[in-house]
Amino acid sequence: MRLFDSKTKTKREFTPQNPPRVTLYVCGPTVYDDAHLGHAKSALVFDLLARVLRASGYALTYAKNITDIDDKIINKALQTGESIGSLTTRYTEAYHRDMDALGVARPDIEPRATESIGAMLEMIDALIRSKHAYATPEGDVYFDTQSDPAYLSLSGRKQEQSETQSRVESSAHKKQSADFALWKTVKEGGNSFDSPYGAGRPGWHLECSAMIQKHLTCKGDTFGVDIHGGGADLLFPHHENEAAQTRCALGHELANFWVHNGFVTIDGEKMSKSLGNSFFLKDALNHYQGEVLRYYLLSVHYRSDFNFSEEDLLASKRRLDKLYRLKKRLFGLVTEQVKTPFQTELLEALGDDLNVSVAYALIDAMIQAANEGLDQNPKDKTLRSQILSNLAFIQTLLGFGAQNPFEYFQFGIDEATKMRIDALIEARNDAKKAKDFARSDALRDEIAALGIALMDTPQGTFWERKE
RNA sequence: GGGUCUAUCGCCAAGUUGGUAAGGCACGUGAUUGCAAAUCACCCAUCCCCAGUUCGAGUCUGGGUAGGCCCUCCA
């Protein structure tokens, strides 16, 4: 497959260093709050990448970390009085719940920062011994960015700019303002870990380097991982710093391919709490089906900015509807699985740097051809088995179409309403049998008032929720 | 201020080596339907502006204009 690498800013053929093994590491959430749409986008992009890699025949090991020790977590715990362990467990579970709703498969490894302290301390030790890091009198340890000639080679920035324009107050003991903390000493006890530099906690950037080394790197590897992913905002300074640490501590580059997904904005504005437009996934899931959100969030190329709007989401839903309509036509049929050209083309499209636009277009064309074929030969066994195989392939590769099609179209309707609808439909069918079309249409209007659309078919009358 | 990315039909959005604009939503027409829905068929843009390179540019070069993101924790 071909992938765009943020470091070289080019799309090139992806080749793993130890084929067929492929390692993928993605920066996961800091669990101090509920996941928002940006977390969803990132998780979905790399879920798709993982699926495509597996479908392409690679033996993938996918790791996504959970940052469960951090300033924001500590502050929130102090504010609410909840223990850090309870807080991070609670939000980790919430994260899992939200991602499950989007159909995001769990990574193979989900390392926690607090479980990787040993690996991080080893890396600090190596950096200090090789003079790439220094301890301050307070017990902080900083990475010496000046000591790494390749520093900033990932993000392509220039040192002067980073320094002169820096808006951060730099520590009096830092050699350069760009130097970043590997270990932060902690005065008040409670939330700290023991270390040779005193009680404290690790700097944020360190955990990824350490986890990759611990879980994914093989002896003699040229790169820590084949692919390192995360949000575009992480390119600098987070990934730049990770790369520097690994380069200086271990003598190899951290990743062969750097993959960054674009940002999610809401109605043209960046999500932020101060703007009051932060969009929690759990809230979105109350209004829209997880699968619709999945289809919508994946519909734009992963490197593009994604502007969330309800109008676009509904347009996406109508597109996904067509897949379920086709599934409905063949509901209950079981056939043998066959290979089709469509499947090859779909995998090829996604194998080209995850070109979802082409993939979606292929799916639409397949659906259209399938409907046309079924219109002409509804009982064609070969056709049916091709269509069902294609749908199954889409489900595996993209995670679309796993639901019961009838339930898909009846999302969010409670049981009482369903029973009422069924009763009204029955009454309407009686009226239809009696050719009392006036009454039949009146009943349809009554049902429509409930937000329900009816469809008469040779198999009977079905209903769907209207938007 | 520095870095970086983007600007294609009403809306969303593809378009690796330059050769004459995918797909979806919405809209319109027709087939089908008691009516409708669904489905099918048809219809629907010359690619932000200016100047270049070229036989030929959305696709390359230069200059504008507009916007996103990063430079502070951040997916």
Coordinates of N, CA and C in Angstrom, one line a residue, chain A residues 43-145:
Chain A
A43 N -9.2 8.0 16.2 CA -9.4 6.6 16.5 C -10.0 5.9 15.2
L44 N -10.9 6.5 14.5 CA -11.5 5.9 13.3 C -10.4 5.8 12.2
V45 N -9.6 6.8 12.0 CA -8.6 6.8 10.9 C -7.7 5.6 11.1
F46 N -7.2 5.5 12.3 CA -6.2 4.4 12.5 C -6.9 3.1 12.7
D47 N -8.1 3.0 13.0 CA -8.9 1.8 13.0 C -9.0 1.3 11.5
L48 N -9.2 2.3 10.6 CA -9.3 2.0 9.2 C -8.0 1.5 8.7
L49 N -6.9 2.3 9.0 CA -5.6 1.9 8.6 C -5.3 0.5 9.0
A50 N -5.6 0.1 10.3 CA -5.3 -1.2 10.8 C -6.1 -2.3 10.0
R51 N -7.3 -2.0 9.7 CA -8.1 -2.9 8.9 C -7.6 -3.1 7.5
V52 N -7.1 -2.0 6.9 CA -6.6 -2.1 5.6 C -5.3 -2.9 5.6
L53 N -4.4 -2.6 6.5 CA -3.2 -3.4 6.6 C -3.4 -4.9 6.8
R54 N -4.4 -5.2 7.6 CA -4.7 -6.6 7.9 C -5.2 -7.3 6.6
A55 N -6.1 -6.5 6.0 CA -6.7 -7.1 4.7 C -5.7 -7.2 3.6
S56 N -4.6 -6.4 3.7 CA -3.6 -6.5 2.7 C -2.6 -7.7 3.0
G57 N -2.9 -8.4 4.1 CA -2.1 -9.6 4.4 C -1.0 -9.4 5.4
Y58 N -0.9 -8.2 6.0 CA 0.2 -8.0 7.0 C -0.3 -8.5 8.3
A59 N 0.7 -9.0 9.1 CA 0.5 -9.4 10.5 C 0.7 -8.2 11.4
L60 N -0.4 -7.5 11.7 CA -0.3 -6.2 12.3 C -0.3 -6.3 13.8
T61 N 0.6 -5.6 14.5 CA 0.5 -5.3 15.9 C 0.2 -3.9 16.1
Y62 N -0.9 -3.6 16.7 CA -1.4 -2.2 16.8 C -1.4 -1.8 18.3
A63 N -0.7 -0.8 18.6 CA -0.7 -0.3 20.0 C -1.2 1.1 20.1
K64 N -2.0 1.4 21.1 CA -2.5 2.8 21.3 C -2.4 3.0 22.8
N65 N -1.7 4.0 23.2 CA -1.4 4.2 24.6 C -2.6 5.0 25.3
I66 N -2.6 4.9 26.6 CA -3.6 5.6 27.4 C -2.7 6.4 28.4
T67 N -2.8 7.7 28.3 CA -2.0 8.6 29.2 C -2.8 8.7 30.5
D68 N -2.3 8.1 31.6 CA -3.1 8.1 32.8 C -2.4 8.8 34.0
I69 N -1.3 9.6 33.6 CA -0.7 10.4 34.6 C -0.2 11.7 33.9
D70 N -0.6 12.8 34.5 CA -0.5 14.1 33.7 C -1.0 15.2 34.5
D71 N -0.5 16.4 34.2 CA -1.0 17.6 35.0 C -2.5 17.8 35.0
K72 N -3.1 17.6 33.8 CA -4.5 17.8 33.7 C -5.3 16.8 34.6
I73 N -4.8 15.6 34.6 CA -5.4 14.6 35.4 C -5.3 14.9 36.9
I74 N -4.1 15.3 37.3 CA -3.8 15.6 38.7 C -4.7 16.8 39.1
N75 N -4.7 17.8 38.2 CA -5.5 19.0 38.6 C -7.0 18.7 38.8
K76 N -7.5 17.9 37.8 CA -8.9 17.5 37.9 C -9.2 16.7 39.2
A77 N -8.3 15.8 39.5 CA -8.5 15.0 40.7 C -8.4 15.9 41.9
L78 N -7.5 16.8 42.0 CA -7.5 17.7 43.1 C -8.7 18.6 43.2
Q79 N -9.3 19.0 42.1 CA -10.5 19.8 42.1 C -11.7 19.0 42.7
T80 N -11.8 17.8 42.2 CA -13.0 17.1 42.5 C -12.9 16.2 43.7
G81 N -11.6 16.0 44.1 CA -11.4 15.1 45.3 C -11.4 13.7 45.0
E82 N -11.6 13.3 43.7 CA -11.6 11.9 43.3 C -10.2 11.5 43.2
S83 N -9.9 10.2 43.5 CA -8.5 9.7 43.4 C -8.2 9.6 41.9
I84 N -6.9 9.8 41.7 CA -6.4 9.7 40.3 C -6.7 8.3 39.6
G85 N -6.6 7.3 40.4 CA -6.9 6.0 39.9 C -8.3 5.8 39.5
S86 N -9.2 6.3 40.3 CA -10.6 6.2 40.0 C -11.0 7.1 38.8
L87 N -10.4 8.3 38.8 CA -10.7 9.2 37.7 C -10.3 8.6 36.3
T88 N -9.0 8.1 36.3 CA -8.5 7.6 35.0 C -9.2 6.3 34.6
T89 N -9.6 5.5 35.6 CA -10.3 4.3 35.3 C -11.7 4.6 34.7
R90 N -12.3 5.6 35.3 CA -13.6 6.0 34.9 C -13.6 6.5 33.4
Y91 N -12.6 7.4 33.1 CA -12.6 7.9 31.8 C -12.0 7.0 30.8
T92 N -11.2 6.0 31.2 CA -10.8 5.0 30.3 C -12.0 4.2 29.8
E93 N -12.8 3.8 30.8 CA -14.0 3.0 30.5 C -14.9 3.8 29.6
A94 N -15.1 5.1 29.8 CA -15.9 6.0 29.0 C -15.4 6.0 27.6
Y95 N -14.1 6.1 27.5 CA -13.4 6.2 26.2 C -13.7 4.9 25.4
H96 N -13.6 3.8 26.1 CA -13.9 2.5 25.4 C -15.3 2.4 25.0
R97 N -16.2 2.9 25.8 CA -17.6 2.8 25.5 C -17.9 3.6 24.3
D98 N -17.4 4.8 24.2 CA -17.6 5.6 23.0 C -17.0 5.0 21.8
M99 N -15.8 4.5 21.9 CA -15.1 4.0 20.7 C -15.8 2.7 20.2
D100 N -16.3 1.9 21.2 CA -17.1 0.7 20.8 C -18.3 1.1 20.0
A101 N -18.9 2.2 20.4 CA -20.2 2.6 19.7 C -19.8 3.0 18.3
L102 N -18.6 3.4 18.0 CA -18.2 3.8 16.7 C -17.7 2.6 15.9
G103 N -17.7 1.5 16.5 CA -17.2 0.3 15.8 C -15.7 0.3 15.7
V104 N -15.0 1.0 16.6 CA -13.5 1.0 16.6 C -13.0 -0.2 17.3
A105 N -12.3 -1.1 16.6 CA -11.8 -2.3 17.2 C -10.7 -1.9 18.2
R106 N -10.6 -2.6 19.3 CA -9.6 -2.3 20.3 C -8.2 -2.6 19.7
P107 N -7.2 -1.8 20.0 CA -5.9 -2.1 19.6 C -5.4 -3.4 20.3
D108 N -4.3 -4.0 19.7 CA -3.8 -5.2 20.3 C -3.2 -5.0 21.7
I109 N -2.5 -3.8 21.8 CA -1.9 -3.5 23.1 C -2.4 -2.1 23.4
E110 N -2.7 -1.9 24.7 CA -3.1 -0.6 25.1 C -2.3 -0.2 26.4
P111 N -1.1 0.2 26.2 CA -0.2 0.4 27.4 C -0.6 1.7 28.2
R112 N -0.5 1.6 29.5 CA -0.8 2.8 30.3 C 0.5 3.4 30.7
A113 N 0.6 4.7 30.8 CA 1.8 5.4 31.2 C 2.2 4.9 32.6
T114 N 1.3 4.8 33.5 CA 1.6 4.4 34.9 C 2.2 3.0 35.0
E115 N 2.0 2.2 33.9 CA 2.6 0.8 33.9 C 3.9 0.8 33.1
S116 N 4.3 1.9 32.7 CA 5.5 2.0 31.9 C 6.6 2.8 32.5
I117 N 6.5 3.1 33.8 CA 7.4 4.0 34.4 C 8.9 3.4 34.4
G118 N 9.0 2.1 34.6 CA 10.3 1.5 34.5 C 11.0 1.7 33.2
A119 N 10.2 1.5 32.1 CA 10.8 1.7 30.8 C 11.2 3.1 30.6
M120 N 10.4 4.0 31.1 CA 10.8 5.4 30.9 C 12.0 5.8 31.7
L121 N 12.1 5.3 32.9 CA 13.3 5.6 33.7 C 14.6 5.1 33.0
E122 N 14.5 3.9 32.4 CA 15.6 3.4 31.7 C 16.1 4.3 30.6
M123 N 15.1 4.9 29.9 CA 15.4 5.8 28.8 C 16.0 7.0 29.3
I124 N 15.5 7.6 30.4 CA 16.1 8.8 31.0 C 17.6 8.5 31.4
D125 N 17.8 7.3 32.0 CA 19.1 7.0 32.4 C 20.1 6.9 31.2
A126 N 19.6 6.3 30.1 CA 20.4 6.3 28.9 C 20.7 7.7 28.4
L127 N 19.7 8.5 28.4 CA 19.9 9.9 27.9 C 20.9 10.7 28.7
I128 N 20.8 10.5 30.0 CA 21.7 11.2 30.9 C 23.2 10.7 30.7
R129 N 23.3 9.4 30.6 CA 24.7 8.9 30.4 C 25.3 9.3 29.1
S130 N 24.5 9.5 28.1 CA 25.0 9.9 26.8 C 25.0 11.4 26.7
K131 N 24.7 12.1 27.8 CA 24.8 13.6 27.8 C 23.7 14.2 26.9
H132 N 22.7 13.5 26.7 CA 21.6 14.2 26.0 C 20.5 14.7 26.9
A133 N 20.7 14.5 28.2 CA 19.8 15.0 29.2 C 20.5 15.4 30.4
Y134 N 19.9 16.4 31.1 CA 20.6 16.9 32.3 C 19.6 17.1 33.4
A135 N 20.0 16.9 34.7 CA 19.1 17.1 35.8 C 19.4 18.5 36.4
T136 N 18.3 19.1 36.9 CA 18.5 20.4 37.5 C 18.5 20.3 39.0
P137 N 18.9 21.3 39.7 CA 19.0 21.2 41.2 C 17.7 20.8 41.8
E138 N 16.5 21.2 41.2 CA 15.2 20.9 41.8 C 14.9 19.4 41.6
G139 N 15.6 18.7 40.7 CA 15.2 17.3 40.5 C 14.5 17.1 39.2
D140 N 14.3 18.1 38.4 CA 13.8 17.9 37.1 C 14.8 17.4 36.2
V141 N 14.4 16.7 35.2 CA 15.4 16.2 34.1 C 14.9 16.7 32.8
Y142 N 15.8 17.4 32.1 CA 15.4 17.9 30.8 C 16.2 17.3 29.7
F143 N 15.5 17.2 28.5 CA 16.2 16.7 27.3 C 17.0 17.9 26.7
D144 N 18.2 17.7 26.4 CA 19.0 18.8 25.8 C 18.9 18.8 24.3
T145 N 18.0 19.7 23.8 CA 17.7 19.7 22.4 C 18.9 20.1 21.6

